[in-house]
mmCIF file of C-alpha atoms in Angstrom:
data_model
loop_
_atom_site.group_PDB
_atom_site.id
_atom_site.type_symbol
_atom_site.label_atom_id
_atom_site.label_comp_id
_atom_site.label_asym_id
_atom_site.label_seq_id
_atom_site.Cartn_x
_atom_site.Cartn_y
_atom_site.Cartn_z
ATOM 1 C CA MET A 1 111.026 -60.699 109.115
ATOM 2 C CA LYS A 2 109.513 -63.945 111.695
ATOM 3 C CA LYS A 3 111.953 -65.981 109.556
ATOM 4 C CA ILE A 4 114.707 -64.393 110.934
ATOM 5 C CA SER A 5 114.066 -64.382 114.046
ATOM 6 C CA ILE A 6 112.846 -68.306 113.849
ATOM 7 C CA PHE A 7 116.607 -68.891 112.489
ATOM 8 C CA ILE A 8 117.912 -66.504 114.986
ATOM 9 C CA CYS A 9 116.615 -68.768 117.857
ATOM 10 C CA MET A 10 117.650 -71.642 116.252
ATOM 11 C CA ILE A 11 121.499 -70.798 115.997
ATOM 12 C CA ILE A 12 121.308 -70.133 119.414
ATOM 13 C CA LEU A 13 120.047 -73.336 120.640
ATOM 14 C CA ILE A 14 122.820 -74.916 118.782
ATOM 15 C CA PHE A 15 125.382 -72.749 119.882
ATOM 16 C CA VAL A 16 123.460 -73.313 123.966
ATOM 17 C CA PHE A 17 123.964 -77.019 123.244
ATOM 18 C CA ALA A 18 126.992 -77.196 121.454
ATOM 19 C CA CYS A 19 128.467 -76.112 124.576
ATOM 20 C CA LEU A 20 126.397 -78.447 126.958
ATOM 21 C CA GLU A 21 127.816 -81.299 125.209
ATOM 22 C CA TYR A 22 131.455 -80.333 125.707
ATOM 23 C CA TYR A 23 131.508 -79.181 128.574
ATOM 24 C CA PHE A 24 129.759 -82.482 130.072
ATOM 25 C CA ARG A 25 131.686 -84.841 126.969
ATOM 26 C CA SER A 26 132.999 -88.088 128.484
ATOM 27 C CA PHE A 27 135.877 -89.921 127.175
ATOM 28 C CA GLU A 28 136.055 -93.827 126.896
ATOM 29 C CA ILE A 29 139.329 -94.790 128.256
ATOM 30 C CA ALA A 30 138.502 -99.101 127.805
ATOM 31 C CA ASP A 31 135.589 -101.104 127.834
ATOM 32 C CA GLY A 32 132.835 -98.916 129.480
ATOM 33 C CA VAL A 33 135.446 -97.132 131.757
ATOM 34 C CA LYS A 34 134.699 -93.325 131.409
ATOM 35 C CA ILE A 35 136.574 -89.906 132.070
ATOM 36 C CA LYS A 36 133.235 -87.646 132.503
ATOM 37 C CA ARG A 37 133.216 -83.416 133.506
ATOM 38 C CA MET A 38 130.157 -83.898 136.207
ATOM 39 C CA VAL A 39 128.083 -80.739 136.815
ATOM 40 C CA ASP A 40 129.532 -79.821 139.728
ATOM 41 C CA GLY A 41 132.668 -79.105 136.688
ATOM 42 C CA ASN A 42 135.128 -81.816 138.311
ATOM 43 C CA TYR A 43 135.787 -85.196 136.367
ATOM 44 C CA TYR A 44 135.376 -88.357 137.537
ATOM 45 C CA ILE A 45 135.902 -92.060 136.345
ATOM 46 C CA ILE A 46 132.583 -93.794 135.239
ATOM 47 C CA TYR A 47 132.039 -97.306 134.980
ATOM 48 C CA ARG A 48 129.296 -99.076 134.248
ATOM 49 C CA GLY A 49 127.114 -96.485 135.320
ATOM 50 C CA ARG A 50 128.130 -96.042 138.655
ATOM 51 C CA LYS A 51 131.190 -93.122 140.112
ATOM 52 C CA VAL A 52 134.313 -95.066 140.800
ATOM 53 C CA GLY A 53 136.593 -93.326 143.279
ATOM 54 C CA GLY A 54 136.569 -89.696 143.782
ATOM 55 C CA VAL A 55 137.791 -86.212 141.763
ATOM 56 C CA VAL A 56 139.781 -86.388 139.243
ATOM 57 C CA THR A 57 142.852 -84.031 139.393
ATOM 58 C CA ALA A 58 145.551 -83.462 136.984
ATOM 59 C CA VAL A 59 147.987 -84.933 139.492
ATOM 60 C CA ASP A 60 145.810 -87.679 140.211
ATOM 61 C CA SER A 61 146.722 -90.671 137.774
ATOM 62 C CA TRP A 62 146.817 -94.335 137.194
ATOM 63 C CA TYR A 63 147.749 -97.376 135.435
ATOM 64 C CA ILE A 64 146.715 -99.508 132.703
ATOM 65 C CA HIS A 65 147.984 -103.328 132.482
ATOM 66 C CA GLN A 66 146.662 -106.053 130.862
ATOM 67 C CA HIS A 67 142.591 -106.105 131.683
ATOM 68 C CA TYR A 68 143.294 -103.680 135.023
ATOM 69 C CA ILE A 69 142.944 -99.817 135.489
ATOM 70 C CA HIS A 70 144.015 -98.666 139.015
ATOM 71 C CA GLY A 71 145.866 -95.809 140.966
ATOM 72 C CA SER A 72 144.215 -92.782 142.720
ATOM 73 C CA THR A 73 141.926 -89.668 142.860
ATOM 74 C CA THR A 74 141.156 -87.315 145.633
ATOM 75 C CA ILE A 75 137.553 -87.216 147.445
ATOM 76 C CA LYS A 76 137.200 -83.205 146.630
ATOM 77 C CA ASN A 77 139.474 -81.381 144.557
ATOM 78 C CA THR A 78 140.856 -79.458 147.753
ATOM 79 C CA SER A 79 141.712 -81.993 149.604
ATOM 80 C CA ASP A 80 144.834 -84.576 150.266
ATOM 81 C CA ASN A 81 142.350 -87.493 150.926
ATOM 82 C CA ILE A 82 143.202 -90.290 148.753
ATOM 83 C CA ILE A 83 140.609 -93.104 147.507
ATOM 84 C CA TYR A 84 142.297 -95.927 145.516
ATOM 85 C CA PHE A 85 141.341 -97.589 142.752
ATOM 86 C CA ILE A 86 141.303 -100.895 140.610
ATOM 87 C CA ILE A 87 139.062 -101.711 137.463
ATOM 88 C CA ASP A 88 138.802 -105.180 136.216
ATOM 89 C CA VAL A 89 137.422 -105.023 133.066
ATOM 90 C CA CYS A 90 136.769 -108.299 132.353
ATOM 91 C CA SER A 91 135.227 -109.231 135.763
ATOM 92 C CA LYS A 92 133.688 -106.104 136.198
ATOM 93 C CA GLU A 93 135.631 -105.873 139.486
ATOM 94 C CA VAL A 94 135.477 -103.000 140.859
ATOM 95 C CA TYR A 95 137.985 -102.109 144.056
ATOM 96 C CA GLN A 96 138.469 -99.194 146.169
ATOM 97 C CA THR A 97 139.518 -98.097 149.443
ATOM 98 C CA GLU A 98 141.417 -95.096 151.031
ATOM 99 C CA TYR A 99 144.079 -97.243 153.045
ATOM 100 C CA SER A 100 146.823 -97.452 150.905
ATOM 101 C CA SER A 101 148.747 -100.647 152.930
ATOM 102 C CA LYS A 102 145.336 -103.058 151.517
ATOM 103 C CA PHE A 103 144.987 -101.397 148.550
ATOM 104 C CA TYR A 104 148.930 -102.561 148.245
ATOM 105 C CA SER A 105 148.378 -105.672 148.942
ATOM 106 C CA TYR A 106 145.455 -106.254 146.726
ATOM 107 C CA LEU A 107 147.506 -105.227 143.764
ATOM 108 C CA GLU A 108 149.594 -107.786 144.918
ATOM 109 C CA GLU A 109 147.000 -110.407 144.492
ATOM 110 C CA LYS A 110 146.533 -109.083 141.495
ATOM 111 C CA ASN A 111 150.088 -109.607 140.373
ATOM 112 C CA ILE A 112 150.897 -106.068 139.124
ATOM 113 C CA PRO A 113 154.076 -104.893 139.056
ATOM 114 C CA LYS A 114 156.275 -103.799 141.657
ATOM 115 C CA ASP A 115 156.961 -100.367 139.526
ATOM 116 C CA GLN A 116 153.603 -99.618 139.551
ATOM 117 C CA ILE A 117 152.102 -100.256 142.828
ATOM 118 C CA GLY A 118 152.461 -97.205 145.441
ATOM 119 C CA ASN A 119 153.893 -94.677 142.275
ATOM 120 C CA TYR A 120 151.492 -93.251 141.077
ATOM 121 C CA MET A 121 153.050 -89.991 140.819
ATOM 122 C CA SER A 122 154.463 -91.605 137.499
ATOM 123 C CA GLY A 123 151.204 -92.697 135.924
ATOM 124 C CA ASP A 124 149.117 -91.554 133.455
ATOM 125 C CA ASN A 125 147.272 -88.639 134.066
ATOM 126 C CA ILE A 126 144.084 -86.352 132.900
ATOM 127 C CA VAL A 127 146.120 -84.688 131.066
ATOM 128 C CA ASP A 128 147.302 -87.171 128.948
ATOM 129 C CA MET A 129 144.114 -89.234 128.871
ATOM 130 C CA ARG A 130 142.377 -85.979 127.493
ATOM 131 C CA THR A 131 144.749 -85.400 124.491
ATOM 132 C CA HIS A 132 146.060 -89.181 123.573
ATOM 133 C CA LYS A 133 143.092 -90.875 123.650
ATOM 134 C CA ASN A 134 143.405 -93.099 121.326
ATOM 135 C CA LYS A 135 146.745 -95.206 123.534
ATOM 136 C CA TYR A 136 143.477 -95.912 125.857
ATOM 137 C CA SER A 137 141.338 -97.072 123.580
ATOM 138 C CA TYR A 138 143.123 -100.330 123.401
ATOM 139 C CA GLU A 139 142.100 -104.021 122.918
ATOM 140 C CA TYR A 140 142.344 -106.301 125.122
ATOM 141 C CA LYS A 141 141.895 -109.983 125.738
ATOM 142 C CA CYS A 142 140.538 -111.490 128.788
ATOM 143 C CA PRO A 143 141.779 -114.293 130.220
#
């Protein structure tokens, strides 16, 4: 009887840990750039151990251009306020701002294609990135 109860406890523990792992799982987009579900239930961009931008929702999208990942996130899940970000995975530089004009100027300095500047409704969103992970696990060459 004792062996059965220990077995049942082990099965329950395995199930609980599997659920927790699934719930808090992260997936990598590029070298060191991950999307992770946090304790509050929202997804965030994590780069080199720190959060970048705000909450990643299904309407937020971004582009991957060479070694740059750039786009927008929202400050809170129900907020209209946007945080724009760009991550350079080669120089490990992160730039983020709430001001679109500053952000667009910064993108132009980095020679980001004009069709990707200010057009974040046509980029890829979290749903695309979760279902087509291999598309974003690309090899890039740093200059």
